[in-house]
mmCIF file of C-alpha atoms in Angstrom:
data_model
loop_
_atom_site.group_PDB
_atom_site.id
_atom_site.type_symbol
_atom_site.label_atom_id
_atom_site.label_comp_id
_atom_site.label_asym_id
_atom_site.label_seq_id
_atom_site.Cartn_x
_atom_site.Cartn_y
_atom_site.Cartn_z
ATOM 1 C CA UNK A 1 -40.507 20.808 14.672
ATOM 2 C CA UNK A 2 -40.434 24.230 17.091
ATOM 3 C CA UNK A 3 -39.872 27.755 15.201
ATOM 4 C CA UNK A 4 -38.587 29.435 17.913
ATOM 5 C CA UNK A 5 -35.304 31.219 17.242
ATOM 6 C CA UNK A 6 -36.946 34.665 17.880
ATOM 7 C CA UNK A 7 -36.935 35.927 14.171
ATOM 8 C CA UNK A 8 -39.746 39.155 13.061
ATOM 9 C CA UNK A 9 -42.551 37.355 11.292
ATOM 10 C CA UNK A 10 -42.258 39.934 8.596
ATOM 11 C CA UNK A 11 -38.393 41.081 8.824
ATOM 12 C CA UNK A 12 -37.229 43.766 7.505
ATOM 13 C CA UNK A 13 -35.798 43.851 3.675
ATOM 14 C CA UNK A 14 -32.216 44.937 4.363
ATOM 15 C CA UNK A 15 -30.800 48.031 2.476
ATOM 16 C CA UNK A 16 -28.019 47.549 0.066
ATOM 17 C CA UNK A 17 -25.218 50.412 2.415
ATOM 18 C CA UNK A 18 -24.317 53.563 0.035
ATOM 19 C CA UNK A 19 -21.635 52.884 -2.209
ATOM 20 C CA UNK A 20 -19.187 54.440 -0.011
ATOM 21 C CA UNK A 21 -19.844 52.649 3.029
ATOM 22 C CA UNK A 22 -16.027 51.033 3.661
ATOM 23 C CA UNK A 23 -16.287 47.603 2.831
ATOM 24 C CA UNK A 24 -20.100 23.763 5.768
ATOM 25 C CA UNK A 25 -29.466 3.162 9.150
ATOM 26 C CA UNK A 26 -30.446 0.155 10.715
ATOM 27 C CA UNK A 27 -27.026 -0.742 12.292
ATOM 28 C CA UNK A 28 -26.924 -4.978 12.177
ATOM 29 C CA UNK A 29 -24.392 -5.388 14.472
ATOM 30 C CA UNK A 30 -22.958 -2.198 15.626
ATOM 31 C CA UNK A 31 -19.550 -2.670 18.343
ATOM 32 C CA UNK A 32 -20.930 -1.959 21.707
ATOM 33 C CA UNK A 33 -18.852 1.651 21.567
ATOM 34 C CA UNK A 34 -19.661 2.571 18.135
ATOM 35 C CA UNK A 35 -22.709 4.020 17.442
ATOM 36 C CA UNK A 36 -23.237 6.605 14.408
ATOM 37 C CA UNK A 37 -23.177 9.702 14.843
ATOM 38 C CA UNK A 38 -27.784 10.861 15.113
ATOM 39 C CA UNK A 39 -27.116 12.101 11.532
ATOM 40 C CA UNK A 40 -31.166 11.967 11.351
ATOM 41 C CA UNK A 41 -32.164 13.350 14.736
ATOM 42 C CA UNK A 42 -34.109 16.247 14.182
ATOM 43 C CA UNK A 43 -35.359 15.243 11.478
ATOM 44 C CA UNK A 44 -38.893 17.385 10.151
ATOM 45 C CA UNK A 45 -41.509 16.322 8.215
ATOM 46 C CA UNK A 46 -40.075 17.104 4.451
ATOM 47 C CA UNK A 47 -42.534 15.890 2.117
ATOM 48 C CA UNK A 48 -43.121 19.219 0.904
ATOM 49 C CA UNK A 49 -39.899 21.242 0.160
ATOM 50 C CA UNK A 50 -39.545 24.402 2.944
ATOM 51 C CA UNK A 51 -39.214 26.707 -0.618
ATOM 52 C CA UNK A 52 -41.188 27.079 -3.758
ATOM 53 C CA UNK A 53 -39.539 26.748 -7.330
ATOM 54 C CA UNK A 54 -39.622 29.653 -8.252
ATOM 55 C CA UNK A 55 -38.193 30.760 -4.345
ATOM 56 C CA UNK A 56 -35.328 28.715 -5.103
ATOM 57 C CA UNK A 57 -34.173 30.030 -8.941
ATOM 58 C CA UNK A 58 -34.299 33.480 -6.986
ATOM 59 C CA UNK A 59 -32.219 32.250 -4.699
ATOM 60 C CA UNK A 60 -29.534 30.706 -7.759
ATOM 61 C CA UNK A 61 -29.972 34.150 -9.535
ATOM 62 C CA UNK A 62 -29.028 36.419 -6.978
ATOM 63 C CA UNK A 63 -26.326 34.125 -6.098
ATOM 64 C CA UNK A 64 -24.598 34.209 -9.724
ATOM 65 C CA UNK A 65 -24.866 37.769 -9.736
ATOM 66 C CA UNK A 66 -22.695 37.720 -6.605
ATOM 67 C CA UNK A 67 -20.503 35.262 -6.686
ATOM 68 C CA UNK A 68 -17.940 37.448 -8.790
ATOM 69 C CA UNK A 69 -17.847 38.747 -5.935
ATOM 70 C CA UNK A 70 -17.769 36.297 -2.545
ATOM 71 C CA UNK A 71 -14.309 36.781 -1.733
ATOM 72 C CA UNK A 72 -14.860 40.362 -0.855
ATOM 73 C CA UNK A 73 -18.561 39.687 0.207
ATOM 74 C CA UNK A 74 -17.450 37.562 2.820
ATOM 75 C CA UNK A 75 -14.993 39.734 4.126
ATOM 76 C CA UNK A 76 -17.331 42.475 4.128
ATOM 77 C CA UNK A 77 -20.170 39.941 6.384
ATOM 78 C CA UNK A 78 -17.452 39.163 9.025
ATOM 79 C CA UNK A 79 -16.555 42.657 9.089
ATOM 80 C CA UNK A 80 -20.092 43.922 10.244
ATOM 81 C CA UNK A 81 -20.915 41.132 11.902
ATOM 82 C CA UNK A 82 -17.980 42.164 14.501
ATOM 83 C CA UNK A 83 -18.934 45.887 14.240
ATOM 84 C CA UNK A 84 -22.344 45.272 14.719
ATOM 85 C CA UNK A 85 -22.195 42.084 17.708
ATOM 86 C CA UNK A 86 -18.751 42.344 18.889
ATOM 87 C CA UNK A 87 -19.711 39.463 21.813
ATOM 88 C CA UNK A 88 -19.707 36.728 18.281
ATOM 89 C CA UNK A 89 -15.999 37.758 18.271
ATOM 90 C CA UNK A 90 -14.698 35.686 20.995
ATOM 91 C CA UNK A 91 -15.915 32.524 19.580
ATOM 92 C CA UNK A 92 -13.714 32.917 16.464
ATOM 93 C CA UNK A 93 -10.218 31.712 15.204
ATOM 94 C CA UNK A 94 -8.093 35.436 15.569
ATOM 95 C CA UNK A 95 -7.040 34.470 11.739
ATOM 96 C CA UNK A 96 -10.002 34.168 9.064
ATOM 97 C CA UNK A 97 -8.321 33.271 6.228
ATOM 98 C CA UNK A 98 -9.302 29.450 6.559
ATOM 99 C CA UNK A 99 -12.735 30.451 7.840
ATOM 100 C CA UNK A 100 -14.253 32.551 5.387
ATOM 101 C CA UNK A 101 -13.306 30.474 2.823
ATOM 102 C CA UNK A 102 -15.632 27.476 4.837
ATOM 103 C CA UNK A 103 -18.779 30.325 5.104
ATOM 104 C CA UNK A 104 -18.445 30.322 1.322
ATOM 105 C CA UNK A 105 -18.568 26.891 0.746
ATOM 106 C CA UNK A 106 -21.227 26.169 2.811
ATOM 107 C CA UNK A 107 -23.141 28.722 2.069
ATOM 108 C CA UNK A 108 -22.793 27.464 -1.766
ATOM 109 C CA UNK A 109 -23.546 23.663 -0.263
ATOM 110 C CA UNK A 110 -27.109 25.744 0.897
ATOM 111 C CA UNK A 111 -27.981 27.106 -2.231
ATOM 112 C CA UNK A 112 -27.594 23.796 -4.302
ATOM 113 C CA UNK A 113 -29.877 22.257 -1.558
ATOM 114 C CA UNK A 114 -32.742 24.540 -1.140
ATOM 115 C CA UNK A 115 -35.001 22.524 -3.577
ATOM 116 C CA UNK A 116 -33.790 19.020 -1.831
ATOM 117 C CA UNK A 117 -35.524 19.154 1.713
ATOM 118 C CA UNK A 118 -33.759 15.961 2.778
ATOM 119 C CA UNK A 119 -30.309 16.799 1.700
ATOM 120 C CA UNK A 120 -30.821 20.356 3.003
ATOM 121 C CA UNK A 121 -31.877 18.780 6.488
ATOM 122 C CA UNK A 122 -28.958 16.502 6.582
ATOM 123 C CA UNK A 123 -26.304 19.278 5.725
ATOM 124 C CA UNK A 124 -27.700 21.891 7.953
ATOM 125 C CA UNK A 125 -28.412 19.154 11.079
ATOM 126 C CA UNK A 126 -24.398 18.637 10.662
ATOM 127 C CA UNK A 127 -23.442 22.151 10.562
ATOM 128 C CA UNK A 128 -26.244 22.193 13.895
ATOM 129 C CA UNK A 129 -25.017 19.699 15.940
ATOM 130 C CA UNK A 130 -21.028 20.702 14.451
ATOM 131 C CA UNK A 131 -21.514 23.905 16.075
ATOM 132 C CA UNK A 132 -22.183 22.781 19.356
ATOM 133 C CA UNK A 133 -18.155 23.022 20.316
ATOM 134 C CA UNK A 134 -18.308 27.016 19.205
ATOM 135 C CA UNK A 135 -20.146 27.647 21.885
ATOM 136 C CA UNK A 136 -22.996 28.690 19.735
ATOM 137 C CA UNK A 137 -26.535 29.588 21.270
ATOM 138 C CA UNK A 138 -29.431 29.880 19.485
ATOM 139 C CA UNK A 139 -29.366 34.306 19.613
ATOM 140 C CA UNK A 140 -26.561 34.290 17.543
ATOM 141 C CA UNK A 141 -28.312 32.984 14.727
ATOM 142 C CA UNK A 142 -30.421 36.467 14.228
ATOM 143 C CA UNK A 143 -27.248 38.224 14.229
ATOM 144 C CA UNK A 144 -25.559 36.286 11.276
ATOM 145 C CA UNK A 145 -28.593 36.093 9.472
ATOM 146 C CA UNK A 146 -29.473 39.700 9.128
ATOM 147 C CA UNK A 147 -25.139 40.685 8.641
ATOM 148 C CA UNK A 148 -25.858 38.200 5.807
ATOM 149 C CA UNK A 149 -28.548 39.633 4.303
ATOM 150 C CA UNK A 150 -26.832 43.001 4.382
ATOM 151 C CA UNK A 151 -23.892 41.493 2.600
ATOM 152 C CA UNK A 152 -26.257 40.078 0.220
ATOM 153 C CA UNK A 153 -28.057 42.865 -0.207
ATOM 154 C CA UNK A 154 -24.533 45.230 -1.177
ATOM 155 C CA UNK A 155 -23.362 42.817 -3.241
ATOM 156 C CA UNK A 156 -26.418 41.820 -5.113
ATOM 157 C CA UNK A 157 -26.623 45.889 -6.093
ATOM 158 C CA UNK A 158 -29.306 46.909 -8.304
ATOM 159 C CA UNK A 159 -30.435 43.502 -8.194
ATOM 160 C CA UNK A 160 -31.442 43.020 -5.090
ATOM 161 C CA UNK A 161 -35.054 43.356 -4.793
ATOM 162 C CA UNK A 162 -37.530 42.413 -1.897
ATOM 163 C CA UNK A 163 -38.834 39.294 -3.250
ATOM 164 C CA UNK A 164 -35.042 38.159 -3.749
ATOM 165 C CA UNK A 165 -34.597 39.321 0.003
ATOM 166 C CA UNK A 166 -38.219 38.061 0.920
ATOM 167 C CA UNK A 167 -36.460 34.448 -0.426
ATOM 168 C CA UNK A 168 -33.587 34.856 1.228
ATOM 169 C CA UNK A 169 -35.645 35.288 4.621
ATOM 170 C CA UNK A 170 -37.118 32.613 4.936
ATOM 171 C CA UNK A 171 -34.321 30.133 3.619
ATOM 172 C CA UNK A 172 -32.051 31.267 6.426
ATOM 173 C CA UNK A 173 -35.320 30.360 8.695
ATOM 174 C CA UNK A 174 -35.184 27.420 7.706
ATOM 175 C CA UNK A 175 -31.401 26.623 7.927
ATOM 176 C CA UNK A 176 -31.652 28.157 11.472
ATOM 177 C CA UNK A 177 -34.424 25.814 12.492
ATOM 178 C CA UNK A 178 -32.890 23.272 11.066
ATOM 179 C CA UNK A 179 -29.842 23.488 13.487
ATOM 180 C CA UNK A 180 -30.481 24.556 16.248
ATOM 181 C CA UNK A 181 -33.006 21.787 16.024
ATOM 182 C CA UNK A 182 -30.070 19.709 16.006
ATOM 183 C CA UNK A 183 -28.068 20.814 18.509
ATOM 184 C CA UNK A 184 -30.739 20.874 21.370
ATOM 185 C CA UNK A 185 -31.137 17.265 20.347
ATOM 186 C CA UNK A 186 -27.547 16.907 20.500
ATOM 187 C CA UNK A 187 -27.362 18.249 23.426
ATOM 188 C CA UNK A 188 -29.112 15.944 25.348
ATOM 189 C CA UNK A 189 -26.977 13.154 24.197
ATOM 190 C CA UNK A 190 -23.542 13.747 23.988
ATOM 191 C CA UNK A 191 -20.766 15.928 25.508
ATOM 192 C CA UNK A 192 -19.683 19.065 22.645
ATOM 193 C CA UNK A 193 -16.462 18.216 23.345
ATOM 194 C CA UNK A 194 -13.949 15.526 24.963
ATOM 195 C CA UNK A 195 -10.920 16.151 26.365
ATOM 196 C CA UNK A 196 -8.061 14.349 24.914
ATOM 197 C CA UNK A 197 -4.714 13.216 26.419
ATOM 198 C CA UNK A 198 -2.510 11.672 23.762
ATOM 199 C CA UNK A 199 -0.625 8.170 25.159
ATOM 200 C CA UNK A 200 1.218 7.424 21.986
ATOM 201 C CA UNK A 201 3.238 8.987 19.021
ATOM 202 C CA UNK A 202 5.289 7.327 16.118
ATOM 203 C CA UNK A 203 6.566 9.614 12.843
ATOM 204 C CA UNK A 204 5.775 7.126 10.069
ATOM 205 C CA UNK A 205 7.732 8.777 7.607
ATOM 206 C CA UNK A 206 7.292 11.209 4.886
ATOM 207 C CA UNK A 207 6.017 13.509 7.159
ATOM 208 C CA UNK A 208 3.561 11.524 8.518
ATOM 209 C CA UNK A 209 2.730 11.276 12.590
ATOM 210 C CA UNK A 210 0.562 8.581 13.676
ATOM 211 C CA UNK A 211 -1.071 10.052 17.131
ATOM 212 C CA UNK A 212 -2.733 8.165 19.296
ATOM 213 C CA UNK A 213 -5.717 9.900 22.424
ATOM 214 C CA UNK A 214 -7.306 8.429 24.923
ATOM 215 C CA UNK A 215 -10.568 10.631 25.476
ATOM 216 C CA UNK A 216 -11.308 11.900 29.373
ATOM 217 C CA UNK A 217 -14.631 10.546 28.494
ATOM 218 C CA UNK A 218 -16.568 8.111 26.704
ATOM 219 C CA UNK A 219 -16.246 8.619 22.641
ATOM 220 C CA UNK A 220 -19.703 6.584 20.733
ATOM 221 C CA UNK A 221 -18.299 6.688 17.355
ATOM 222 C CA UNK A 222 -18.074 4.602 13.932
ATOM 223 C CA UNK A 223 -15.868 3.214 11.880
ATOM 224 C CA UNK A 224 -15.218 4.990 9.042
ATOM 225 C CA UNK A 225 -16.515 8.691 10.992
ATOM 226 C CA UNK A 226 -14.684 11.592 11.083
ATOM 227 C CA UNK A 227 -13.324 13.502 14.053
ATOM 228 C CA UNK A 228 -12.643 17.335 14.070
ATOM 229 C CA UNK A 229 -9.640 18.264 16.451
ATOM 230 C CA UNK A 230 -8.502 21.165 18.472
ATOM 231 C CA UNK A 231 -4.751 21.598 19.461
ATOM 232 C CA UNK A 232 -3.800 23.626 22.436
ATOM 233 C CA UNK A 233 -0.875 25.443 20.681
ATOM 234 C CA UNK A 234 -4.055 27.166 17.503
ATOM 235 C CA UNK A 235 -7.127 27.404 19.822
ATOM 236 C CA UNK A 236 -10.223 27.284 17.910
ATOM 237 C CA UNK A 237 -8.006 25.894 14.543
ATOM 238 C CA UNK A 238 -10.453 22.757 14.094
ATOM 239 C CA UNK A 239 -8.872 20.146 11.601
ATOM 240 C CA UNK A 240 -10.692 17.510 10.040
ATOM 241 C CA UNK A 241 -8.988 13.274 10.856
ATOM 242 C CA UNK A 242 -10.628 9.911 10.740
ATOM 243 C CA UNK A 243 -9.578 7.699 13.034
ATOM 244 C CA UNK A 244 -7.354 4.895 11.504
ATOM 245 C CA UNK A 245 -9.314 2.141 14.062
ATOM 246 C CA UNK A 246 -12.639 0.299 14.817
ATOM 247 C CA UNK A 247 -13.787 1.512 18.416
ATOM 248 C CA UNK A 248 -11.745 -0.462 21.013
ATOM 249 C CA UNK A 249 -11.966 -2.425 24.630
ATOM 250 C CA UNK A 250 -9.539 0.752 25.948
ATOM 251 C CA UNK A 251 -11.167 3.764 24.114
ATOM 252 C CA UNK A 252 -7.944 5.430 22.227
ATOM 253 C CA UNK A 253 -8.656 6.181 18.563
ATOM 254 C CA UNK A 254 -5.218 7.308 16.659
ATOM 255 C CA UNK A 255 -4.873 8.931 13.579
ATOM 256 C CA UNK A 256 -2.923 9.110 11.077
ATOM 257 C CA UNK A 257 -1.946 12.884 10.128
ATOM 258 C CA UNK A 258 0.818 14.107 7.388
ATOM 259 C CA UNK A 259 1.926 17.849 7.643
ATOM 260 C CA UNK A 260 1.069 19.714 4.939
ATOM 261 C CA UNK A 261 2.414 23.304 3.450
ATOM 262 C CA UNK A 262 1.432 25.979 5.405
ATOM 263 C CA UNK A 263 -0.908 23.422 7.421
ATOM 264 C CA UNK A 264 -1.301 24.744 11.649
ATOM 265 C CA UNK A 265 -2.383 22.222 12.589
ATOM 266 C CA UNK A 266 -1.060 19.725 10.886
ATOM 267 C CA UNK A 267 2.655 20.626 11.388
ATOM 268 C CA UNK A 268 1.912 21.272 14.918
ATOM 269 C CA UNK A 269 0.760 17.600 15.544
ATOM 270 C CA UNK A 270 3.653 16.011 13.705
ATOM 271 C CA UNK A 271 6.263 18.261 14.222
ATOM 272 C CA UNK A 272 5.520 19.461 18.386
ATOM 273 C CA UNK A 273 2.468 17.088 19.741
ATOM 274 C CA UNK A 274 4.107 14.630 22.613
ATOM 275 C CA UNK A 275 2.841 12.366 24.897
ATOM 276 C CA UNK A 276 0.409 13.984 27.472
ATOM 277 C CA UNK A 277 -0.767 16.478 25.534
ATOM 278 C CA UNK A 278 -3.896 17.732 25.935
ATOM 279 C CA UNK A 279 -6.065 18.199 22.788
ATOM 280 C CA UNK A 280 -10.078 18.446 22.442
ATOM 281 C CA UNK A 281 -11.724 16.399 20.034
ATOM 282 C CA UNK A 282 -15.952 16.998 18.281
ATOM 283 C CA UNK A 283 -18.472 14.849 18.027
ATOM 284 C CA UNK A 284 -18.174 11.947 15.268
ATOM 285 C CA UNK A 285 -19.321 12.799 11.742
ATOM 286 C CA UNK A 286 -20.383 10.992 8.788
ATOM 287 C CA UNK A 287 -21.754 8.006 7.023
ATOM 288 C CA UNK A 288 -18.663 5.857 5.289
ATOM 289 C CA UNK A 289 -19.293 3.574 7.377
ATOM 290 C CA UNK A 290 -20.201 -0.324 7.336
ATOM 291 C CA UNK A 291 -23.623 -0.100 8.231
ATOM 292 C CA UNK A 292 -24.360 1.469 5.132
ATOM 293 C CA UNK A 293 -23.067 -1.476 2.874
ATOM 294 C CA UNK A 294 -25.735 -3.731 1.642
ATOM 295 C CA UNK A 295 -23.585 -6.159 -0.970
ATOM 296 C CA UNK A 296 -21.689 -8.288 0.934
ATOM 297 C CA UNK A 297 -18.455 -7.563 -1.321
ATOM 298 C CA UNK A 298 -16.881 -4.476 -0.371
ATOM 299 C CA UNK A 299 -14.129 -2.196 -2.741
ATOM 300 C CA UNK A 300 -12.300 -0.480 -0.951
ATOM 301 C CA UNK A 301 -10.007 2.461 -2.226
ATOM 302 C CA UNK A 302 -7.393 4.681 -0.492
ATOM 303 C CA UNK A 303 -5.074 7.018 -1.273
ATOM 304 C CA UNK A 304 -2.777 8.370 1.108
ATOM 305 C CA UNK A 305 -3.722 9.220 4.657
ATOM 306 C CA UNK A 306 -6.624 8.529 3.372
ATOM 307 C CA UNK A 307 -6.035 4.912 4.189
ATOM 308 C CA UNK A 308 -6.785 5.742 7.920
ATOM 309 C CA UNK A 309 -10.808 5.164 7.610
ATOM 310 C CA UNK A 310 -10.983 2.341 5.341
ATOM 311 C CA UNK A 311 -8.723 0.394 7.911
ATOM 312 C CA UNK A 312 -11.160 1.177 10.512
ATOM 313 C CA UNK A 313 -13.369 -0.794 8.272
ATOM 314 C CA UNK A 314 -11.516 -3.419 7.443
ATOM 315 C CA UNK A 315 -11.070 -4.039 11.655
ATOM 316 C CA UNK A 316 -14.720 -3.756 11.706
ATOM 317 C CA UNK A 317 -15.471 -6.260 9.791
ATOM 318 C CA UNK A 318 -13.238 -8.757 10.915
ATOM 319 C CA UNK A 319 -14.514 -7.695 14.351
ATOM 320 C CA UNK A 320 -18.097 -8.218 12.634
ATOM 321 C CA UNK A 321 -16.643 -11.792 11.546
ATOM 322 C CA UNK A 322 -15.765 -11.567 8.245
ATOM 323 C CA UNK A 323 -18.462 -11.049 6.804
ATOM 324 C CA UNK A 324 -17.865 -9.038 3.708
ATOM 325 C CA UNK A 325 -15.347 -10.036 1.418
ATOM 326 C CA UNK A 326 -12.903 -7.246 0.982
ATOM 327 C CA UNK A 327 -10.542 -5.766 -2.145
ATOM 328 C CA UNK A 328 -8.586 -3.200 -1.113
ATOM 329 C CA UNK A 329 -6.801 -1.061 -3.491
ATOM 330 C CA UNK A 330 -4.017 1.556 -2.218
ATOM 331 C CA UNK A 331 -2.692 3.916 -4.257
ATOM 332 C CA UNK A 332 -0.060 6.325 -4.103
ATOM 333 C CA UNK A 333 2.563 8.047 -6.879
ATOM 334 C CA UNK A 334 6.056 5.865 -5.853
ATOM 335 C CA UNK A 335 6.358 2.421 -4.069
ATOM 336 C CA UNK A 336 7.937 4.092 -1.023
ATOM 337 C CA UNK A 337 4.909 6.426 -0.635
ATOM 338 C CA UNK A 338 2.483 3.199 -0.189
ATOM 339 C CA UNK A 339 1.865 4.347 3.237
ATOM 340 C CA UNK A 340 0.503 2.095 5.360
ATOM 341 C CA UNK A 341 0.922 -1.159 3.050
ATOM 342 C CA UNK A 342 2.962 -3.752 5.154
ATOM 343 C CA UNK A 343 0.071 -3.046 8.113
ATOM 344 C CA UNK A 344 -2.910 -3.806 6.128
ATOM 345 C CA UNK A 345 -0.238 -7.071 4.625
ATOM 346 C CA UNK A 346 -0.398 -8.365 7.622
ATOM 347 C CA UNK A 347 -4.005 -8.304 8.168
ATOM 348 C CA UNK A 348 -5.034 -9.553 5.182
ATOM 349 C CA UNK A 349 -2.060 -13.019 5.728
ATOM 350 C CA UNK A 350 -4.989 -12.876 8.889
ATOM 351 C CA UNK A 351 -8.024 -12.907 6.966
ATOM 352 C CA UNK A 352 -9.440 -15.084 3.882
ATOM 353 C CA UNK A 353 -11.828 -12.769 3.230
ATOM 354 C CA UNK A 354 -9.582 -9.499 3.052
ATOM 355 C CA UNK A 355 -7.146 -8.677 -0.697
ATOM 356 C CA UNK A 356 -4.784 -5.942 -1.244
ATOM 357 C CA UNK A 357 -3.821 -4.712 -4.561
ATOM 358 C CA UNK A 358 -1.075 -1.573 -4.961
ATOM 359 C CA UNK A 359 -1.076 0.829 -7.752
ATOM 360 C CA UNK A 360 1.514 3.342 -8.365
ATOM 361 C CA UNK A 361 1.127 5.911 -11.157
ATOM 362 C CA UNK A 362 5.068 8.008 -11.053
ATOM 363 C CA UNK A 363 7.129 5.099 -11.078
ATOM 364 C CA UNK A 364 7.848 1.570 -13.202
ATOM 365 C CA UNK A 365 8.981 -0.619 -10.623
ATOM 366 C CA UNK A 366 7.482 -3.731 -10.643
ATOM 367 C CA UNK A 367 2.663 -4.636 -9.836
ATOM 368 C CA UNK A 368 0.458 -2.097 -10.533
ATOM 369 C CA UNK A 369 1.693 0.811 -12.459
ATOM 370 C CA UNK A 370 -1.455 3.478 -12.665
ATOM 371 C CA UNK A 371 -3.763 6.294 -11.148
ATOM 372 C CA UNK A 372 -6.664 4.337 -8.784
ATOM 373 C CA UNK A 373 -9.229 5.324 -11.162
ATOM 374 C CA UNK A 374 -7.648 3.201 -14.053
ATOM 375 C CA UNK A 375 -6.325 0.348 -11.454
ATOM 376 C CA UNK A 376 -10.243 -0.094 -10.603
ATOM 377 C CA UNK A 377 -11.283 -0.097 -14.493
ATOM 378 C CA UNK A 378 -8.967 -2.599 -15.347
ATOM 379 C CA UNK A 379 -9.908 -4.999 -12.396
ATOM 380 C CA UNK A 380 -13.556 -4.369 -12.681
ATOM 381 C CA UNK A 381 -16.791 -4.533 -12.995
ATOM 382 C CA UNK A 382 -17.374 -3.455 -9.050
ATOM 383 C CA UNK A 383 -21.049 -3.267 -9.386
ATOM 384 C CA UNK A 384 -22.032 -5.970 -6.757
ATOM 385 C CA UNK A 385 -19.805 -4.035 -4.765
ATOM 386 C CA UNK A 386 -20.364 -0.821 -1.988
ATOM 387 C CA UNK A 387 -17.533 1.193 -2.578
ATOM 388 C CA UNK A 388 -15.654 3.263 -0.194
ATOM 389 C CA UNK A 389 -12.994 5.978 -1.954
ATOM 390 C CA UNK A 390 -11.061 8.089 0.991
ATOM 391 C CA UNK A 391 -8.210 10.192 -0.255
ATOM 392 C CA UNK A 392 -7.275 13.335 -2.406
ATOM 393 C CA UNK A 393 -10.888 14.821 -3.407
ATOM 394 C CA UNK A 394 -9.714 14.481 -7.444
ATOM 395 C CA UNK A 395 -9.373 11.018 -6.998
ATOM 396 C CA UNK A 396 -12.154 9.949 -5.475
ATOM 397 C CA UNK A 397 -14.519 12.430 -7.950
ATOM 398 C CA UNK A 398 -12.293 10.084 -10.843
ATOM 399 C CA UNK A 399 -12.438 6.965 -9.214
ATOM 400 C CA UNK A 400 -17.226 7.385 -8.600
ATOM 401 C CA UNK A 401 -17.680 8.654 -12.374
ATOM 402 C CA UNK A 402 -15.049 5.316 -13.723
ATOM 403 C CA UNK A 403 -16.856 3.456 -10.968
ATOM 404 C CA UNK A 404 -20.544 4.610 -12.275
ATOM 405 C CA UNK A 405 -19.387 4.024 -15.966
ATOM 406 C CA UNK A 406 -18.917 0.960 -15.381
ATOM 407 C CA UNK A 407 -22.343 0.834 -13.577
ATOM 408 C CA UNK A 408 -21.937 0.763 -9.906
ATOM 409 C CA UNK A 409 -24.792 3.120 -8.999
ATOM 410 C CA UNK A 410 -24.066 6.137 -7.551
ATOM 411 C CA UNK A 411 -25.890 5.371 -4.015
ATOM 412 C CA UNK A 412 -23.632 2.450 -3.296
ATOM 413 C CA UNK A 413 -20.018 4.733 -3.780
ATOM 414 C CA UNK A 414 -19.446 5.946 0.239
ATOM 415 C CA UNK A 415 -17.212 9.091 0.828
ATOM 416 C CA UNK A 416 -16.433 11.681 3.360
ATOM 417 C CA UNK A 417 -17.872 14.957 1.853
ATOM 418 C CA UNK A 418 -15.112 16.915 0.432
ATOM 419 C CA UNK A 419 -15.041 19.677 2.229
ATOM 420 C CA UNK A 420 -16.343 18.801 5.494
ATOM 421 C CA UNK A 421 -19.662 20.705 5.606
ATOM 422 C CA UNK A 422 -18.847 23.023 9.295
ATOM 423 C CA UNK A 423 -18.981 26.235 9.607
ATOM 424 C CA UNK A 424 -15.942 26.810 12.546
ATOM 425 C CA UNK A 425 -17.981 29.446 13.964
ATOM 426 C CA UNK A 426 -21.653 29.990 14.235
#
């Protein structure tokens, strides 16, 4: 990997401001247009951790000091970033509340990975590739690093030392280099965004809309991946949805979107979006793809609109000739909320290798009753299956714990990140 973001060899240690200063494989039979995102592209030799154990410990210790002030720290970070470097402000959405949360989650995730070289490179590679759609440039990284360290120094107070500053500077340099390298390699392979026209929309009840778009140019992705999406009504507000279909010959993608309380983008897609509207798609992301499977038996578990990527994976199994046996569990609070069950039952009638069970947790009706983790424990064991989980984070966590307790290896359990691994700006 080349180190070329223009950092000084020995950058100065930020000085805390005075008290009165204002304040995210090997394909066996890939589809012609189903190519997983190059998540490993640009990966350097990670035989040795980029940070020593002592440096990693210093970083974690400093985070524990500032954690009680995390919300204020992120406000301060963006305040000084925009004040010192106003040219970066147009890259961000007008409203910054969600953005601050993403910054904090990504920062904490990086801290979790400081002594996991493979994981750190993989995560930061995701960030670098995804940042392309914001117009992020390598020249932005020194500005962000300067303001990040200044913010940490301010809120760490007397606990901030030159040794801690040096450890953070080194860690940020590694992160920036991986992100820049991943972005440059990605730029050589594909565009940053894909314009896509809405060609079909149908309301499916319970605040869910089925929206089909046709990208204006080829959009390579793999069944099970997820996609960032921007609407014309909320520019720079990118939200993540999984296509509910395997790649099609006509190139269209179908998304299942539920309008959530306070969700500006989801509300616009469900209640305002119409055929002919132009959306923007970011690059596909995620590793919850069929090529990740080792076993021929698959267990797929979906709650709510989490069915979308599961349905895409089932379609991909069918496209490849049904070489997997698939057990699909759908879960909801009530029978009326068992989203998409009719469509999946029709698929099961066409494919002998697909079996479907629906479970409800808050209604007494004929059939299976209980939460999905409870039902999985009852119908297991599943230790000879690859598992694909999609739905609310609490369900995914609980189901993962249940499965591992009953013998399923953790690396055979596949799901998307609970918080999409992305900062919504540089």
